[in-house]
């Protein structure tokens, strides 16, 4: 029986662990949080930080693994690629994976190869932000270069916000740098989703509309909906542009998480390409919408199994993923869901119990639960996803 090492064991990573067990493989979970829920479905668990490349490698050698994945996590993706390269297991190039997880490397890569990139620069203090502000019109963004889940990202409309925004970015930057970037107005929805690559070619291109809660942090996604609200011409343009990036990065096999938009002037801005499946139940939503199981594909590719039959994404149902969240800090009491929304729920789980602390949804780490929803048509789906505050409420003690 082949052995798969899975880095991370949170709620979203359960999808990959369950897929591997369903396929009959031995699963070894690794992270530094022994209470993470995916561990219960794995055959073994080891308490090692997924950022600790050398100790993860040491364990992988000892256990004689046949493959390794970082499912729905940017931060551990370089470790997975590093270990796989050292053990000559299936992987995409470590150098490319590492580049894709750092904004200070990914943006210059895009610019070098003539992709559209907003102006941005590294900053050290408030004066650097002021200098950038004076050179560019409109709002700006401050971001840590290596955080995931929109952690530490803020949009600035006034100079009085600079100090607080830098402090927020530094909370998630660790020893890494912070950048400032032009804010670009998008045309219609920001686009999310997952693609799957085989032999260097995008075979599955699963695009979704990305949704935000303007009453919380409008930069943090609260869900994705399939099918995408884009013309076939724009879908093809986006696929060609992302395929160009895939080829330049020498990616061969596996999932990539997509995050891009069309600007008001019609340009494609690739915000991020994550070297892994998406979080927020994106691959789960794709499975419900199209019957394509990207988690199973990810496991098989990591273990060197051949995938001979694969079909491109086509949404047969109107499916959304959704993150239950709070607009304020407090202690959790309950979630009140309208009858209309209850009818849409395929699956739903809460991460918190009564009395536990909850926080304003300032980044994806503060989600309270997750759901998969199904709607009768796209119009209903887009309306309800854009007005979810009308259909449920988080009650605090």
Tab-separated table of C-alpha atoms in Angstrom:
chain	number	residue	atom	x	y	z
A	1	UNK	CA	0.000	0.000	0.000
A	2	UNK	CA	1.392	3.393	-1.009
A	3	UNK	CA	2.037	5.985	1.704
A	4	UNK	CA	0.938	9.608	1.282
A	5	UNK	CA	2.177	12.370	3.583
A	6	UNK	CA	-0.291	15.249	3.920
A	7	UNK	CA	0.995	18.523	5.356
A	8	UNK	CA	-1.679	20.125	7.531
A	9	UNK	CA	-4.844	18.762	9.043
A	10	UNK	CA	-7.397	21.569	9.220
A	11	UNK	CA	-11.052	21.323	8.192
A	12	UNK	CA	-10.390	22.136	4.526
A	13	UNK	CA	-7.531	19.630	4.333
A	14	UNK	CA	-9.845	16.807	5.414
A	15	UNK	CA	-11.033	16.667	1.800
A	16	UNK	CA	-7.642	15.376	0.620
A	17	UNK	CA	-7.161	12.977	3.541
A	18	UNK	CA	-10.612	11.467	2.954
A	19	UNK	CA	-9.930	11.230	-0.790
A	20	UNK	CA	-6.671	9.367	-0.189
A	21	UNK	CA	-8.351	6.918	2.199
A	22	UNK	CA	-11.203	6.435	-0.275
A	23	UNK	CA	-8.604	5.477	-2.892
A	24	UNK	CA	-7.032	2.943	-0.541
A	25	UNK	CA	-3.792	4.691	0.459
A	26	UNK	CA	-2.019	4.926	3.827
A	27	UNK	CA	-2.166	8.564	5.013
A	28	UNK	CA	0.337	10.284	7.300
A	29	UNK	CA	-0.746	13.694	8.609
A	30	UNK	CA	1.877	16.210	9.726
A	31	UNK	CA	1.469	19.579	11.434
A	32	UNK	CA	1.973	21.264	14.815
A	33	UNK	CA	-1.712	21.236	15.882
A	34	UNK	CA	-2.632	17.820	17.320
A	35	UNK	CA	-6.337	18.686	17.596
A	36	UNK	CA	-6.800	19.463	13.899
A	37	UNK	CA	-9.805	17.472	12.594
A	38	UNK	CA	-8.196	15.795	9.568
A	39	UNK	CA	-5.904	13.767	11.822
A	40	UNK	CA	-8.867	11.629	12.868
A	41	UNK	CA	-9.154	10.313	9.290
A	42	UNK	CA	-5.422	9.680	8.774
A	43	UNK	CA	-3.585	6.465	9.656
A	44	UNK	CA	-0.775	8.297	11.450
A	45	UNK	CA	-0.109	11.770	12.826
A	46	UNK	CA	3.209	13.490	13.642
A	47	UNK	CA	3.575	16.786	15.470
A	48	UNK	CA	6.042	18.730	13.295
A	49	UNK	CA	5.644	22.234	11.871
A	50	UNK	CA	4.922	22.113	8.161
A	51	UNK	CA	7.422	24.966	7.738
A	52	UNK	CA	10.251	22.792	9.123
A	53	UNK	CA	11.534	21.393	5.840
A	54	UNK	CA	14.441	19.430	7.265
A	55	UNK	CA	12.500	17.623	9.989
A	56	UNK	CA	9.635	16.856	7.614
A	57	UNK	CA	12.216	15.457	5.186
A	58	UNK	CA	13.801	13.385	7.968
A	59	UNK	CA	10.401	11.916	8.862
A	60	UNK	CA	9.540	11.274	5.211
A	61	UNK	CA	12.775	9.309	4.749
A	62	UNK	CA	12.162	7.313	7.905
A	63	UNK	CA	8.600	6.391	6.899
A	64	UNK	CA	9.559	5.745	3.261
A	65	UNK	CA	6.668	7.747	1.829
A	66	UNK	CA	5.600	7.457	-1.810
A	67	UNK	CA	4.214	10.990	-2.167
A	68	UNK	CA	3.591	14.262	-0.344
A	69	UNK	CA	0.977	17.015	-0.719
A	70	UNK	CA	0.187	20.438	0.663
A	71	UNK	CA	-3.545	20.612	0.102
A	72	UNK	CA	-5.272	24.018	0.431
A	73	UNK	CA	-2.194	25.616	2.001
A	74	UNK	CA	0.373	27.971	0.486
A	75	UNK	CA	2.592	28.081	3.550
A	76	UNK	CA	3.481	24.377	3.471
A	77	UNK	CA	3.617	24.042	-0.326
A	78	UNK	CA	7.369	24.819	-0.526
A	79	UNK	CA	8.049	22.156	2.121
A	80	UNK	CA	6.119	19.564	0.112
A	81	UNK	CA	8.038	20.431	-3.066
A	82	UNK	CA	11.382	20.464	-1.212
A	83	UNK	CA	10.817	17.030	0.333
A	84	UNK	CA	9.562	15.578	-2.949
A	85	UNK	CA	12.601	16.859	-4.859
A	86	UNK	CA	15.016	15.487	-2.265
A	87	UNK	CA	13.336	12.063	-2.370
A	88	UNK	CA	12.815	12.140	-6.157
A	89	UNK	CA	9.035	11.926	-5.775
A	90	UNK	CA	6.481	13.548	-8.110
A	91	UNK	CA	6.414	17.330	-7.710
A	92	UNK	CA	6.543	20.647	-9.479
A	93	UNK	CA	9.870	22.519	-9.250
A	94	UNK	CA	10.624	23.762	-5.734
A	95	UNK	CA	11.908	27.075	-7.119
A	96	UNK	CA	8.609	27.727	-8.915
A	97	UNK	CA	6.481	26.647	-5.951
A	98	UNK	CA	8.428	28.943	-3.624
A	99	UNK	CA	8.145	31.859	-6.078
A	100	UNK	CA	4.367	31.403	-6.328
A	101	UNK	CA	3.952	31.722	-2.553
A	102	UNK	CA	5.740	35.069	-2.278
A	103	UNK	CA	4.306	38.294	-3.668
A	104	UNK	CA	7.753	39.919	-3.736
A	105	UNK	CA	8.912	37.225	-6.184
A	106	UNK	CA	5.703	36.450	-8.076
A	107	UNK	CA	4.935	40.047	-9.090
A	108	UNK	CA	8.428	40.669	-10.560
A	109	UNK	CA	8.164	37.338	-12.396
A	110	UNK	CA	4.865	38.441	-13.960
A	111	UNK	CA	6.255	41.850	-14.875
A	112	UNK	CA	9.392	40.355	-16.413
A	113	UNK	CA	7.249	38.224	-18.724
A	114	UNK	CA	4.898	41.046	-19.750
A	115	UNK	CA	1.860	40.135	-17.685
A	116	UNK	CA	-0.158	43.057	-16.359
A	117	UNK	CA	0.946	44.000	-12.824
A	118	UNK	CA	-0.090	47.101	-10.820
A	119	UNK	CA	2.704	49.285	-9.507
A	120	UNK	CA	4.050	48.036	-6.191
A	121	UNK	CA	7.144	48.287	-4.032
A	122	UNK	CA	8.618	47.064	-0.759
A	123	UNK	CA	8.148	49.371	2.220
A	124	UNK	CA	9.841	49.791	5.594
A	125	UNK	CA	7.931	52.612	7.265
A	126	UNK	CA	5.185	55.238	6.920
A	127	UNK	CA	7.392	57.526	4.833
A	128	UNK	CA	7.722	54.831	2.162
A	129	UNK	CA	3.931	54.568	1.967
A	130	UNK	CA	3.555	58.343	1.740
A	131	UNK	CA	6.108	58.477	-1.082
A	132	UNK	CA	4.202	55.788	-2.978
A	133	UNK	CA	0.876	57.536	-2.340
A	134	UNK	CA	2.150	60.813	-3.765
A	135	UNK	CA	3.250	59.097	-6.968
A	136	UNK	CA	-0.050	57.282	-7.598
A	137	UNK	CA	-3.661	58.367	-7.682
A	138	UNK	CA	-6.388	56.488	-5.856
A	139	UNK	CA	-6.450	53.905	-3.081
A	140	UNK	CA	-3.578	51.589	-2.245
A	141	UNK	CA	-3.139	48.162	-0.641
A	142	UNK	CA	-0.640	47.112	2.021
A	143	UNK	CA	0.240	43.397	2.083
A	144	UNK	CA	2.660	40.970	3.723
A	145	UNK	CA	4.631	39.276	0.954
A	146	UNK	CA	4.079	35.695	2.114
A	147	UNK	CA	0.808	35.500	4.011
A	148	UNK	CA	-2.179	33.471	2.805
A	149	UNK	CA	-5.921	33.757	3.290
A	150	UNK	CA	-5.861	37.563	2.848
A	151	UNK	CA	-4.197	37.864	6.262
A	152	UNK	CA	-2.740	41.279	6.969
A	153	UNK	CA	-4.037	42.934	3.781
A	154	UNK	CA	-5.753	46.318	4.030
A	155	UNK	CA	-7.023	48.909	1.576
A	156	UNK	CA	-6.145	52.528	2.342
A	157	UNK	CA	-8.340	55.426	1.327
A	158	UNK	CA	-6.946	57.985	3.788
A	159	UNK	CA	-3.447	58.782	5.008
A	160	UNK	CA	-4.624	58.436	8.603
A	161	UNK	CA	-4.950	54.660	8.006
A	162	UNK	CA	-1.279	54.118	7.181
A	163	UNK	CA	0.101	53.384	10.645
A	164	UNK	CA	-2.648	50.914	11.535
A	165	UNK	CA	-2.351	49.164	8.161
A	166	UNK	CA	1.393	48.698	8.521
A	167	UNK	CA	0.892	47.262	12.002
A	168	UNK	CA	-1.744	44.837	10.663
A	169	UNK	CA	0.572	43.675	7.869
A	170	UNK	CA	3.481	43.175	10.268
A	171	UNK	CA	1.349	40.896	12.460
A	172	UNK	CA	1.285	38.356	9.634
A	173	UNK	CA	4.570	39.127	7.883
A	174	UNK	CA	6.852	37.639	10.536
A	175	UNK	CA	10.407	38.263	9.372
A	176	UNK	CA	9.276	38.859	5.794
A	177	UNK	CA	8.751	42.126	3.970
A	178	UNK	CA	5.662	44.265	3.400
A	179	UNK	CA	4.658	45.737	0.050
A	180	UNK	CA	2.417	48.580	-1.026
A	181	UNK	CA	0.416	48.233	-4.247
A	182	UNK	CA	-1.981	50.257	-6.371
A	183	UNK	CA	-5.612	49.318	-5.839
A	184	UNK	CA	-7.160	48.326	-9.171
A	185	UNK	CA	-10.899	48.526	-9.789
A	186	UNK	CA	-12.216	45.306	-11.265
A	187	UNK	CA	-14.845	44.781	-13.927
A	188	UNK	CA	-17.632	42.656	-12.421
A	189	UNK	CA	-16.632	39.762	-10.130
A	190	UNK	CA	-13.164	38.839	-8.993
A	191	UNK	CA	-12.516	35.321	-10.266
A	192	UNK	CA	-11.409	32.382	-8.155
A	193	UNK	CA	-11.281	28.633	-8.668
A	194	UNK	CA	-8.937	25.716	-9.267
A	195	UNK	CA	-7.171	24.460	-12.360
A	196	UNK	CA	-5.528	21.084	-12.844
A	197	UNK	CA	-2.416	20.512	-14.935
A	198	UNK	CA	-1.289	17.316	-16.639
A	199	UNK	CA	1.987	17.137	-18.561
A	200	UNK	CA	2.300	20.913	-18.474
A	201	UNK	CA	-1.157	21.612	-19.911
A	202	UNK	CA	-4.236	22.958	-18.143
A	203	UNK	CA	-6.823	20.197	-18.448
A	204	UNK	CA	-9.394	21.428	-15.904
A	205	UNK	CA	-10.215	25.135	-15.656
A	206	UNK	CA	-12.775	25.490	-12.883
A	207	UNK	CA	-13.677	29.162	-12.516
A	208	UNK	CA	-15.966	30.730	-9.925
A	209	UNK	CA	-17.267	34.139	-8.963
A	210	UNK	CA	-15.612	35.304	-5.747
A	211	UNK	CA	-17.849	36.929	-3.134
A	212	UNK	CA	-17.007	39.373	-0.328
A	213	UNK	CA	-18.774	40.921	2.646
A	214	UNK	CA	-18.541	44.705	2.401
A	215	UNK	CA	-19.604	44.998	6.052
A	216	UNK	CA	-16.461	43.111	7.105
A	217	UNK	CA	-13.103	43.208	5.319
A	218	UNK	CA	-14.056	43.635	1.632
A	219	UNK	CA	-10.754	41.991	0.607
A	220	UNK	CA	-11.459	38.658	2.341
A	221	UNK	CA	-13.525	36.123	0.353
A	222	UNK	CA	-16.639	34.707	1.993
A	223	UNK	CA	-17.467	32.268	-0.782
A	224	UNK	CA	-17.224	31.185	-4.404
A	225	UNK	CA	-20.033	30.383	-6.821
A	226	UNK	CA	-20.149	28.143	-9.904
A	227	UNK	CA	-20.674	28.638	-12.822
A	228	UNK	CA	-18.629	31.755	-13.387
A	229	UNK	CA	-20.310	34.907	-14.723
A	230	UNK	CA	-17.952	35.423	-17.669
A	231	UNK	CA	-18.242	35.289	-21.454
A	232	UNK	CA	-16.642	32.343	-23.221
A	233	UNK	CA	-14.238	34.807	-24.867
A	234	UNK	CA	-12.990	36.052	-21.485
A	235	UNK	CA	-12.693	32.514	-20.137
A	236	UNK	CA	-10.542	31.553	-23.112
A	237	UNK	CA	-8.373	34.673	-22.737
A	238	UNK	CA	-7.839	33.946	-19.060
A	239	UNK	CA	-7.016	30.295	-19.725
A	240	UNK	CA	-4.441	31.222	-22.363
A	241	UNK	CA	-2.783	33.780	-20.106
A	242	UNK	CA	-2.621	31.425	-17.118
A	243	UNK	CA	-1.358	28.619	-19.368
A	244	UNK	CA	1.467	30.960	-20.406
A	245	UNK	CA	2.380	31.436	-16.736
A	246	UNK	CA	2.181	27.676	-16.110
A	247	UNK	CA	4.570	27.019	-18.988
A	248	UNK	CA	7.040	29.696	-17.875
A	249	UNK	CA	7.007	28.280	-14.347
A	250	UNK	CA	7.626	24.782	-15.752
A	251	UNK	CA	4.699	23.339	-13.814
A	252	UNK	CA	3.991	19.797	-14.951
A	253	UNK	CA	1.279	18.147	-12.869
A	254	UNK	CA	-1.125	19.033	-10.073
A	255	UNK	CA	-3.608	21.639	-8.931
A	256	UNK	CA	-3.209	25.408	-8.920
A	257	UNK	CA	-5.504	27.798	-7.120
A	258	UNK	CA	-6.615	30.771	-9.222
A	259	UNK	CA	-7.265	34.358	-8.215
A	260	UNK	CA	-7.525	36.977	-10.960
A	261	UNK	CA	-9.719	39.706	-12.338
A	262	UNK	CA	-10.444	41.732	-15.443
A	263	UNK	CA	-9.749	45.425	-14.972
A	264	UNK	CA	-12.075	48.211	-16.129
A	265	UNK	CA	-9.829	48.581	-19.176
A	266	UNK	CA	-10.078	44.880	-20.055
A	267	UNK	CA	-6.661	43.752	-18.822
A	268	UNK	CA	-6.202	40.453	-16.969
A	269	UNK	CA	-4.578	40.885	-13.572
A	270	UNK	CA	-3.362	37.582	-12.104
A	271	UNK	CA	-3.535	38.359	-8.405
A	272	UNK	CA	-2.214	34.993	-7.246
A	273	UNK	CA	-1.556	31.499	-8.527
A	274	UNK	CA	-1.346	29.137	-5.571
A	275	UNK	CA	0.681	25.922	-6.063
A	276	UNK	CA	-2.072	23.791	-4.491
A	277	UNK	CA	-5.839	23.227	-4.386
A	278	UNK	CA	-7.936	26.112	-3.080
A	279	UNK	CA	-9.249	26.446	0.444
A	280	UNK	CA	-12.798	27.483	1.356
A	281	UNK	CA	-14.103	24.132	0.024
A	282	UNK	CA	-13.411	25.202	-3.582
A	283	UNK	CA	-12.518	21.707	-4.801
A	284	UNK	CA	-15.525	20.322	-2.915
A	285	UNK	CA	-17.790	22.827	-4.687
A	286	UNK	CA	-16.253	21.871	-8.032
A	287	UNK	CA	-17.061	18.215	-7.316
A	288	UNK	CA	-20.698	19.030	-6.528
A	289	UNK	CA	-20.978	21.304	-9.573
A	290	UNK	CA	-19.286	19.079	-12.134
A	291	UNK	CA	-18.506	15.646	-10.603
A	292	UNK	CA	-14.775	16.313	-11.136
A	293	UNK	CA	-12.862	15.213	-8.013
A	294	UNK	CA	-9.740	17.392	-7.945
A	295	UNK	CA	-8.758	16.074	-4.504
A	296	UNK	CA	-8.510	12.538	-5.917
A	297	UNK	CA	-6.513	13.841	-8.894
A	298	UNK	CA	-4.133	15.641	-6.515
A	299	UNK	CA	-3.551	12.498	-4.464
A	300	UNK	CA	-2.997	10.299	-7.523
A	301	UNK	CA	-0.523	12.712	-9.141
A	302	UNK	CA	1.470	13.004	-5.892
A	303	UNK	CA	1.759	9.211	-5.744
A	304	UNK	CA	2.817	8.890	-9.378
A	305	UNK	CA	-0.397	7.271	-10.532
A	306	UNK	CA	-1.472	7.705	-14.135
A	307	UNK	CA	-4.561	9.775	-14.850
A	308	UNK	CA	-5.725	8.711	-18.276
A	309	UNK	CA	-9.222	10.134	-18.378
A	310	UNK	CA	-9.845	13.737	-17.388
A	311	UNK	CA	-12.561	16.096	-18.561
A	312	UNK	CA	-12.600	19.886	-18.493
A	313	UNK	CA	-14.817	21.685	-16.031
A	314	UNK	CA	-18.455	22.226	-16.906
A	315	UNK	CA	-20.865	23.266	-14.182
A	316	UNK	CA	-24.018	21.135	-14.199
A	317	UNK	CA	-25.429	22.657	-10.990
A	318	UNK	CA	-25.451	26.114	-9.372
A	319	UNK	CA	-23.147	25.509	-6.418
A	320	UNK	CA	-21.473	27.849	-3.942
A	321	UNK	CA	-19.077	27.466	-1.072
A	322	UNK	CA	-19.648	29.793	1.876
A	323	UNK	CA	-17.805	30.771	5.068
A	324	UNK	CA	-20.019	31.497	8.082
A	325	UNK	CA	-18.583	34.559	9.844
A	326	UNK	CA	-19.226	37.277	12.393
A	327	UNK	CA	-19.197	41.044	12.012
A	328	UNK	CA	-18.051	41.598	15.580
A	329	UNK	CA	-15.998	40.133	18.388
A	330	UNK	CA	-17.674	38.222	21.185
A	331	UNK	CA	-18.564	34.725	22.348
A	332	UNK	CA	-20.502	32.360	20.120
A	333	UNK	CA	-24.075	31.476	21.012
A	334	UNK	CA	-25.719	30.154	17.845
A	335	UNK	CA	-26.345	30.661	14.143
A	336	UNK	CA	-29.834	31.612	12.997
A	337	UNK	CA	-30.528	30.613	9.383
A	338	UNK	CA	-33.637	31.577	7.454
A	339	UNK	CA	-35.905	28.858	6.098
A	340	UNK	CA	-35.136	30.009	2.565
A	341	UNK	CA	-31.386	29.569	3.051
A	342	UNK	CA	-31.783	26.266	4.906
A	343	UNK	CA	-33.303	24.807	1.746
A	344	UNK	CA	-30.074	25.623	-0.128
A	345	UNK	CA	-27.664	23.870	2.241
A	346	UNK	CA	-26.074	20.630	1.005
A	347	UNK	CA	-23.572	20.441	3.863
A	348	UNK	CA	-22.632	22.746	6.733
A	349	UNK	CA	-20.179	22.542	9.623
A	350	UNK	CA	-19.357	24.953	12.439
A	351	UNK	CA	-15.843	25.274	13.824
A	352	UNK	CA	-16.918	26.865	17.124
A	353	UNK	CA	-19.026	25.782	20.061
A	354	UNK	CA	-21.234	27.803	22.386
A	355	UNK	CA	-19.199	30.081	24.645
A	356	UNK	CA	-16.053	30.051	22.533
A	357	UNK	CA	-14.569	33.376	21.371
A	358	UNK	CA	-15.330	34.630	17.865
A	359	UNK	CA	-13.767	37.536	16.020
A	360	UNK	CA	-14.701	40.090	13.394
A	361	UNK	CA	-14.023	38.530	9.998
A	362	UNK	CA	-10.896	40.507	9.206
A	363	UNK	CA	-9.157	37.560	7.534
A	364	UNK	CA	-9.904	33.964	6.588
A	365	UNK	CA	-8.500	32.647	9.849
A	366	UNK	CA	-11.594	33.978	11.658
A	367	UNK	CA	-14.203	31.928	9.792
A	368	UNK	CA	-16.732	30.216	12.077
A	369	UNK	CA	-17.784	27.420	9.757
A	370	UNK	CA	-18.257	26.418	6.140
A	371	UNK	CA	-21.055	25.282	3.871
A	372	UNK	CA	-21.870	24.066	0.376
A	373	UNK	CA	-25.062	25.554	-1.073
A	374	UNK	CA	-27.142	24.741	-4.156
A	375	UNK	CA	-29.455	27.204	-5.941
A	376	UNK	CA	-32.153	26.776	-8.566
A	377	UNK	CA	-30.404	29.041	-11.095
A	378	UNK	CA	-27.507	31.456	-11.451
A	379	UNK	CA	-29.604	34.575	-10.901
A	380	UNK	CA	-30.857	33.310	-7.550
A	381	UNK	CA	-27.350	32.225	-6.593
A	382	UNK	CA	-25.690	35.548	-7.401
A	383	UNK	CA	-28.403	37.530	-5.631
A	384	UNK	CA	-28.353	35.455	-2.455
A	385	UNK	CA	-24.564	35.246	-2.332
A	386	UNK	CA	-24.485	39.028	-2.651
A	387	UNK	CA	-27.036	39.501	0.149
A	388	UNK	CA	-26.241	36.695	2.590
A	389	UNK	CA	-26.583	39.068	5.523
A	390	UNK	CA	-30.344	38.968	4.879
A	391	UNK	CA	-30.500	35.195	5.314
A	392	UNK	CA	-28.525	34.387	8.465
A	393	UNK	CA	-27.181	35.943	11.638
A	394	UNK	CA	-24.492	34.945	14.116
A	395	UNK	CA	-25.872	35.364	17.625
A	396	UNK	CA	-23.346	36.203	20.351
A	397	UNK	CA	-23.668	35.730	24.104
